[in-house]
mmCIF file of C-alpha atoms in Angstrom:
data_model
loop_
_atom_site.group_PDB
_atom_site.id
_atom_site.type_symbol
_atom_site.label_atom_id
_atom_site.label_comp_id
_atom_site.label_asym_id
_atom_site.label_seq_id
_atom_site.Cartn_x
_atom_site.Cartn_y
_atom_site.Cartn_z
ATOM 1 C CA MET A 1 -10.222 6.602 -33.280
ATOM 2 C CA THR A 2 -11.553 6.576 -29.723
ATOM 3 C CA GLN A 3 -10.042 3.885 -27.561
ATOM 4 C CA PRO A 4 -11.953 2.226 -24.718
ATOM 5 C CA PRO A 5 -10.618 3.089 -21.280
ATOM 6 C CA SER A 6 -8.475 0.541 -19.524
ATOM 7 C CA LYS A 7 -7.792 0.015 -15.851
ATOM 8 C CA SER A 8 -4.313 0.551 -14.506
ATOM 9 C CA HIS A 9 -2.871 -1.813 -11.914
ATOM 10 C CA GLY A 10 0.766 -0.772 -11.970
ATOM 11 C CA ARG A 11 1.174 -2.194 -15.474
ATOM 12 C CA LEU A 12 1.039 -1.156 -19.116
ATOM 13 C CA SER A 13 -2.137 -2.120 -20.982
ATOM 14 C CA ILE A 14 -1.700 -2.370 -24.768
ATOM 15 C CA ARG A 15 -4.596 -2.009 -27.198
ATOM 16 C CA ALA A 16 -4.802 -1.954 -30.978
ATOM 17 C CA SER A 17 -4.255 1.609 -32.231
ATOM 18 C CA LEU A 18 -3.087 3.607 -35.221
ATOM 19 C CA GLN A 19 -0.835 5.661 -32.946
ATOM 20 C CA PRO A 20 2.928 5.051 -33.042
ATOM 21 C CA ARG A 21 3.946 2.623 -30.340
ATOM 22 C CA ASP A 22 6.233 5.082 -28.519
ATOM 23 C CA LEU A 23 3.284 7.432 -27.945
ATOM 24 C CA MET A 24 1.266 4.669 -26.311
ATOM 25 C CA ALA A 25 3.688 3.555 -23.652
ATOM 26 C CA GLU A 26 3.346 4.500 -20.029
ATOM 27 C CA PRO A 27 6.638 5.006 -18.172
ATOM 28 C CA GLN A 28 8.442 1.729 -17.523
ATOM 29 C CA VAL A 29 11.683 1.013 -15.731
ATOM 30 C CA ARG A 30 14.327 0.696 -18.398
ATOM 31 C CA ASP A 31 16.144 -2.643 -18.530
ATOM 32 C CA ALA A 32 14.000 -4.150 -15.751
ATOM 33 C CA TRP A 33 12.865 -7.746 -16.232
ATOM 34 C CA THR A 34 9.531 -7.671 -18.094
ATOM 35 C CA ALA A 35 6.542 -10.007 -18.239
ATOM 36 C CA GLN A 36 4.296 -9.328 -21.221
ATOM 37 C CA ILE A 37 0.902 -11.070 -21.316
ATOM 38 C CA LEU A 38 -1.315 -11.705 -24.352
ATOM 39 C CA THR A 39 -4.780 -12.417 -23.002
ATOM 40 C CA LEU A 40 -8.512 -11.955 -23.465
ATOM 41 C CA PHE A 41 -8.691 -10.935 -19.814
ATOM 42 C CA PRO A 42 -6.093 -8.231 -19.076
ATOM 43 C CA GLU A 43 -8.086 -7.315 -15.975
ATOM 44 C CA ALA A 44 -6.881 -10.611 -14.454
ATOM 45 C CA PHE A 45 -3.464 -8.995 -13.957
ATOM 46 C CA PRO A 46 -1.602 -8.315 -11.780
ATOM 47 C CA GLY A 47 -3.913 -10.357 -9.541
ATOM 48 C CA ILE A 48 -1.938 -12.102 -6.819
ATOM 49 C CA LEU A 49 1.258 -10.774 -8.422
ATOM 50 C CA GLY A 50 0.323 -7.324 -7.142
ATOM 51 C CA LEU A 51 0.552 -8.490 -3.531
ATOM 52 C CA SER A 52 3.325 -9.355 -1.085
ATOM 53 C CA LEU A 53 6.907 -9.596 -2.353
ATOM 54 C CA THR A 54 6.134 -9.638 -6.075
ATOM 55 C CA GLY A 55 3.755 -6.693 -5.703
ATOM 56 C CA ARG A 56 6.290 -4.669 -3.765
ATOM 57 C CA ALA A 57 8.981 -5.482 -6.322
ATOM 58 C CA LEU A 58 6.607 -4.417 -9.110
ATOM 59 C CA ALA A 59 5.923 -1.106 -7.368
ATOM 60 C CA GLU A 60 9.651 -0.570 -6.825
ATOM 61 C CA GLY A 61 10.420 -1.173 -10.493
ATOM 62 C CA LEU A 62 12.411 -4.376 -10.041
ATOM 63 C CA TRP A 63 10.255 -5.882 -12.795
ATOM 64 C CA ASN A 64 7.642 -4.689 -15.286
ATOM 65 C CA LEU A 65 4.224 -6.111 -16.171
ATOM 66 C CA ARG A 66 2.466 -5.394 -19.461
ATOM 67 C CA THR A 67 -0.758 -6.796 -20.886
ATOM 68 C CA THR A 68 -1.963 -6.956 -24.476
ATOM 69 C CA ASP A 69 -5.719 -7.391 -24.889
ATOM 70 C CA LEU A 70 -6.478 -9.814 -27.743
ATOM 71 C CA ARG A 71 -10.035 -8.576 -28.347
ATOM 72 C CA PRO A 72 -9.167 -5.379 -30.286
ATOM 73 C CA PHE A 73 -7.289 -7.553 -32.805
ATOM 74 C CA GLY A 74 -10.447 -9.580 -33.470
ATOM 75 C CA ILE A 75 -12.004 -9.898 -36.909
ATOM 76 C CA GLY A 76 -15.129 -8.160 -38.169
ATOM 77 C CA LYS A 77 -17.810 -6.099 -36.503
ATOM 78 C CA HIS A 78 -17.905 -8.305 -33.427
ATOM 79 C CA ARG A 79 -14.121 -8.600 -33.062
ATOM 80 C CA ASN A 80 -14.173 -12.391 -33.244
ATOM 81 C CA VAL A 81 -10.937 -13.915 -31.986
ATOM 82 C CA ASP A 82 -11.759 -17.595 -32.508
ATOM 83 C CA ASP A 83 -13.429 -20.082 -34.852
ATOM 84 C CA THR A 84 -14.440 -23.741 -34.973
ATOM 85 C CA PRO A 85 -11.738 -26.449 -35.069
ATOM 86 C CA ALA A 86 -10.695 -27.653 -38.523
ATOM 87 C CA GLY A 87 -11.848 -31.252 -38.926
ATOM 88 C CA GLY A 88 -14.671 -30.807 -36.439
ATOM 89 C CA GLY A 89 -14.890 -31.189 -32.703
ATOM 90 C CA ALA A 90 -16.063 -29.263 -29.684
ATOM 91 C CA GLY A 91 -14.951 -25.827 -28.592
ATOM 92 C CA MET A 92 -13.272 -22.963 -30.391
ATOM 93 C CA VAL A 93 -9.688 -22.214 -31.468
ATOM 94 C CA ILE A 94 -8.025 -18.783 -31.349
ATOM 95 C CA ARG A 95 -7.343 -17.626 -34.903
ATOM 96 C CA PRO A 96 -3.746 -17.362 -36.143
ATOM 97 C CA ASP A 97 -4.243 -13.931 -37.725
ATOM 98 C CA VAL A 98 -5.569 -12.510 -34.468
ATOM 99 C CA MET A 99 -2.756 -13.938 -32.345
ATOM 100 C CA SER A 100 -0.091 -12.984 -34.867
ATOM 101 C CA ALA A 101 -1.295 -9.375 -34.953
ATOM 102 C CA ALA A 102 -1.135 -9.235 -31.160
ATOM 103 C CA LEU A 103 2.374 -10.717 -31.163
ATOM 104 C CA HIS A 104 3.561 -8.136 -33.690
ATOM 105 C CA GLU A 105 2.071 -5.358 -31.573
ATOM 106 C CA ALA A 106 3.742 -6.724 -28.444
ATOM 107 C CA GLY A 107 7.130 -6.763 -30.173
ATOM 108 C CA ALA A 108 9.790 -9.411 -30.638
ATOM 109 C CA ALA A 109 12.288 -8.470 -27.940
ATOM 110 C CA LEU A 110 11.310 -11.225 -25.499
ATOM 111 C CA PRO A 111 11.080 -15.029 -25.788
ATOM 112 C CA VAL A 112 7.481 -16.129 -26.393
ATOM 113 C CA ILE A 113 5.890 -18.890 -24.305
ATOM 114 C CA TYR A 114 2.481 -20.509 -24.762
ATOM 115 C CA LEU A 115 0.941 -22.024 -21.629
ATOM 116 C CA SER A 116 -0.217 -25.478 -22.722
ATOM 117 C CA PRO A 117 -0.760 -28.879 -21.035
ATOM 118 C CA ARG A 118 1.152 -30.483 -23.908
ATOM 119 C CA GLY A 119 4.227 -28.324 -23.320
ATOM 120 C CA LYS A 120 7.463 -29.220 -21.569
ATOM 121 C CA PRO A 121 7.107 -29.351 -17.770
ATOM 122 C CA PHE A 122 8.010 -26.108 -16.031
ATOM 123 C CA THR A 123 10.932 -26.549 -13.646
ATOM 124 C CA GLN A 124 12.931 -24.511 -11.173
ATOM 125 C CA ALA A 125 15.853 -24.645 -13.593
ATOM 126 C CA ARG A 126 13.702 -23.113 -16.343
ATOM 127 C CA ALA A 127 12.498 -20.410 -13.957
ATOM 128 C CA ARG A 128 16.103 -19.613 -13.080
ATOM 129 C CA ALA A 129 17.064 -19.359 -16.751
ATOM 130 C CA LEU A 130 14.123 -17.054 -17.474
ATOM 131 C CA ALA A 131 15.003 -14.858 -14.487
ATOM 132 C CA GLU A 132 18.483 -14.368 -15.916
ATOM 133 C CA GLY A 133 17.058 -13.115 -19.230
ATOM 134 C CA PRO A 134 15.254 -9.887 -20.190
ATOM 135 C CA GLY A 135 11.780 -11.282 -19.507
ATOM 136 C CA MET A 136 9.125 -13.223 -21.411
ATOM 137 C CA THR A 137 5.962 -12.852 -23.462
ATOM 138 C CA LEU A 138 3.238 -15.262 -22.332
ATOM 139 C CA ILE A 139 0.322 -16.356 -24.518
ATOM 140 C CA CYS A 140 -2.787 -17.204 -22.499
ATOM 141 C CA GLY A 141 -5.013 -19.556 -24.456
ATOM 142 C CA ARG A 142 -8.742 -20.099 -24.071
ATOM 143 C CA PHE A 143 -11.279 -22.547 -25.431
ATOM 144 C CA GLU A 144 -9.467 -25.341 -27.350
ATOM 145 C CA GLY A 145 -6.220 -23.414 -27.601
ATOM 146 C CA VAL A 146 -4.401 -21.535 -30.352
ATOM 147 C CA ASP A 147 -4.006 -22.350 -34.049
ATOM 148 C CA GLN A 148 -0.766 -24.333 -34.382
ATOM 149 C CA ARG A 149 0.380 -22.322 -37.399
ATOM 150 C CA VAL A 150 0.945 -19.141 -35.423
ATOM 151 C CA LEU A 151 2.938 -21.047 -32.804
ATOM 152 C CA ASP A 152 5.143 -22.504 -35.531
ATOM 153 C CA ALA A 153 5.489 -19.206 -37.399
ATOM 154 C CA HIS A 154 6.674 -17.310 -34.330
ATOM 155 C CA GLY A 155 8.825 -20.089 -32.852
ATOM 156 C CA VAL A 156 6.751 -20.194 -29.679
ATOM 157 C CA GLU A 157 7.910 -22.397 -26.795
ATOM 158 C CA GLU A 158 5.174 -24.441 -25.097
ATOM 159 C CA ILE A 159 5.350 -24.903 -21.323
ATOM 160 C CA SER A 160 3.074 -26.864 -18.978
ATOM 161 C CA ILE A 161 2.664 -26.315 -15.237
ATOM 162 C CA GLY A 162 1.193 -29.788 -14.716
ATOM 163 C CA ASP A 163 -0.764 -32.714 -16.096
ATOM 164 C CA TYR A 164 -4.199 -31.118 -15.849
ATOM 165 C CA VAL A 165 -6.335 -28.681 -17.845
ATOM 166 C CA LEU A 166 -7.370 -25.151 -16.824
ATOM 167 C CA THR A 167 -10.074 -23.006 -18.410
ATOM 168 C CA GLY A 168 -7.422 -20.571 -19.593
ATOM 169 C CA GLY A 169 -3.762 -19.691 -19.395
ATOM 170 C CA GLU A 170 -4.028 -16.718 -17.053
ATOM 171 C CA LEU A 171 -3.517 -18.684 -13.835
ATOM 172 C CA ALA A 172 -0.650 -20.633 -15.392
ATOM 173 C CA ALA A 173 0.941 -17.367 -16.524
ATOM 174 C CA GLN A 174 0.833 -16.049 -12.971
ATOM 175 C CA VAL A 175 2.504 -19.240 -11.753
ATOM 176 C CA LEU A 176 5.355 -18.813 -14.247
ATOM 177 C CA ILE A 177 5.779 -15.152 -13.402
ATOM 178 C CA ASP A 178 5.751 -15.690 -9.638
ATOM 179 C CA ALA A 179 8.252 -18.559 -9.799
ATOM 180 C CA THR A 180 10.551 -16.466 -11.994
ATOM 181 C CA VAL A 181 10.258 -12.989 -10.480
ATOM 182 C CA ARG A 182 11.158 -14.210 -6.986
ATOM 183 C CA LEU A 183 14.564 -15.250 -8.387
ATOM 184 C CA ILE A 184 15.347 -11.723 -9.589
ATOM 185 C CA PRO A 185 17.952 -10.072 -7.333
ATOM 186 C CA ARG A 186 16.500 -7.939 -4.497
ATOM 187 C CA VAL A 187 12.945 -9.273 -4.883
ATOM 188 C CA LEU A 188 13.286 -11.569 -1.860
ATOM 189 C CA GLY A 189 14.412 -9.942 1.341
ATOM 190 C CA ASN A 190 16.477 -13.002 2.304
ATOM 191 C CA GLN A 191 18.364 -14.395 -0.672
ATOM 192 C CA GLU A 192 19.646 -17.270 1.491
ATOM 193 C CA SER A 193 16.152 -18.766 1.499
ATOM 194 C CA LEU A 194 16.513 -19.472 -2.221
ATOM 195 C CA ALA A 195 19.366 -21.867 -1.521
ATOM 196 C CA GLU A 196 17.366 -23.819 1.053
ATOM 197 C CA GLU A 197 13.955 -24.243 -0.581
ATOM 198 C CA SER A 198 12.654 -27.157 -2.650
ATOM 199 C CA PHE A 199 14.350 -27.893 -5.994
ATOM 200 C CA SER A 200 17.237 -25.474 -5.369
ATOM 201 C CA ASP A 201 19.662 -28.413 -5.331
ATOM 202 C CA GLY A 202 17.435 -31.084 -6.837
ATOM 203 C CA LEU A 203 15.774 -32.111 -3.567
ATOM 204 C CA LEU A 204 12.476 -31.348 -1.878
ATOM 205 C CA GLU A 205 12.761 -29.034 1.101
ATOM 206 C CA HIS A 206 13.048 -30.358 4.639
ATOM 207 C CA PRO A 207 10.074 -29.881 7.041
ATOM 208 C CA GLN A 208 9.760 -26.507 8.771
ATOM 209 C CA TYR A 209 8.752 -25.743 12.384
ATOM 210 C CA THR A 210 8.139 -22.648 14.513
ATOM 211 C CA LYS A 211 6.758 -21.681 17.935
ATOM 212 C CA PRO A 212 5.230 -23.030 20.117
ATOM 213 C CA ALA A 213 7.700 -25.821 20.828
ATOM 214 C CA HIS A 214 4.881 -28.014 22.179
ATOM 215 C CA TRP A 215 1.558 -28.162 20.325
ATOM 216 C CA GLU A 216 -1.254 -30.669 20.867
ATOM 217 C CA GLY A 217 1.146 -33.374 21.993
ATOM 218 C CA ARG A 218 3.545 -32.816 19.103
ATOM 219 C CA GLU A 219 7.093 -31.569 19.582
ATOM 220 C CA ILE A 220 9.604 -29.748 17.437
ATOM 221 C CA PRO A 221 12.472 -32.175 16.675
ATOM 222 C CA GLU A 222 15.002 -31.752 19.468
ATOM 223 C CA VAL A 223 17.936 -31.223 17.132
ATOM 224 C CA LEU A 224 16.374 -28.003 15.804
ATOM 225 C CA LEU A 225 16.411 -26.547 19.328
ATOM 226 C CA SER A 226 19.953 -27.669 20.126
ATOM 227 C CA GLY A 227 21.817 -24.694 18.688
ATOM 228 C CA ASN A 228 24.228 -27.129 16.993
ATOM 229 C CA HIS A 229 24.322 -25.718 13.470
ATOM 230 C CA ALA A 230 26.234 -28.646 11.989
ATOM 231 C CA ALA A 231 23.746 -31.135 13.432
ATOM 232 C CA ILE A 232 20.821 -29.032 12.216
ATOM 233 C CA ALA A 233 22.252 -28.856 8.699
ATOM 234 C CA SER A 234 22.820 -32.623 8.696
ATOM 235 C CA TRP A 235 19.249 -33.296 9.898
ATOM 236 C CA ARG A 236 17.784 -31.015 7.242
ATOM 237 C CA ARG A 237 19.807 -32.704 4.508
ATOM 238 C CA ASP A 238 18.772 -36.159 5.715
ATOM 239 C CA MET A 239 15.093 -35.158 5.790
ATOM 240 C CA ALA A 240 15.288 -33.562 2.349
ATOM 241 C CA GLU A 241 16.798 -36.723 0.901
ATOM 242 C CA ARG A 242 14.267 -38.963 2.666
ATOM 243 C CA LEU A 243 11.249 -36.937 1.507
ATOM 244 C CA THR A 244 12.529 -36.740 -2.057
ATOM 245 C CA LYS A 245 13.154 -40.482 -2.189
ATOM 246 C CA GLU A 246 9.670 -41.258 -0.801
ATOM 247 C CA ARG A 247 7.568 -38.681 -2.643
ATOM 248 C CA ARG A 248 9.431 -37.901 -5.865
ATOM 249 C CA PRO A 249 11.402 -40.928 -7.070
ATOM 250 C CA ASP A 250 11.926 -39.157 -10.398
ATOM 251 C CA LEU A 251 13.761 -36.311 -8.663
ATOM 252 C CA TRP A 252 15.674 -38.766 -6.510
ATOM 253 C CA ARG A 253 16.949 -40.655 -9.562
ATOM 254 C CA ALA A 254 18.099 -37.393 -11.140
ATOM 255 C CA TYR A 255 19.765 -36.396 -7.865
ATOM 256 C CA GLU A 256 21.562 -39.744 -7.640
ATOM 257 C CA ASP A 257 22.727 -39.469 -11.261
ATOM 258 C CA ARG A 258 24.022 -35.900 -10.948
ATOM 259 C CA PRO A 259 27.742 -35.298 -11.574
ATOM 260 C CA LYS A 260 29.678 -35.693 -8.339
ATOM 261 C CA GLY A 261 32.344 -33.289 -7.142
#
């Protein structure tokens, strides 16, 4: 069987085939954290993930990126991957047999996550937990989503990146990957920055400033130019607490209720 060509962007592209799986694989870094994507648009990856720190880490083998194209698993002459919603309604739903076949092809070594607005909110804590694991398989939905039966059958976790709807899960998948990969050791050049940024300790991050010291009548807070590290740390903590209390009362309540000591 002749397979259609696929583009290579520093990742493994998986297509339906009668060949044994081990003959299909391009070289990957063994034991590196792996993001595996099930999507109708594999060409959307790596996208922004191929740039800057995540792109450099991908090229250096600190993490792996694989895509599985759903279309070759489609049904019939036209490789249909979706059908009308049971009970009526607008849009189309990705078929369970198609998605299940793609999941079996991708393998069961990684936890499976479906990007969905009805899922649990994605948090920094969840990103940290995922970064400490072997990786994740992400299902990118389209249309009206994915048949619930395949999610139940494969024990798929549903995660949301916010209370809004996108046209597909590809952008959400890149958000999850970026937030997680940057927590992998050696991906960031300065690991100390992880301890200071928003959500690292339950608070929003303090404001940041840089040169010039004077700009359009606005000044950098004097304490930041004082060289007094204790005073700077105290100011940053005060600002982080103030911003969190004003802008994210939900985070502030959780911060106040955290175990002390």
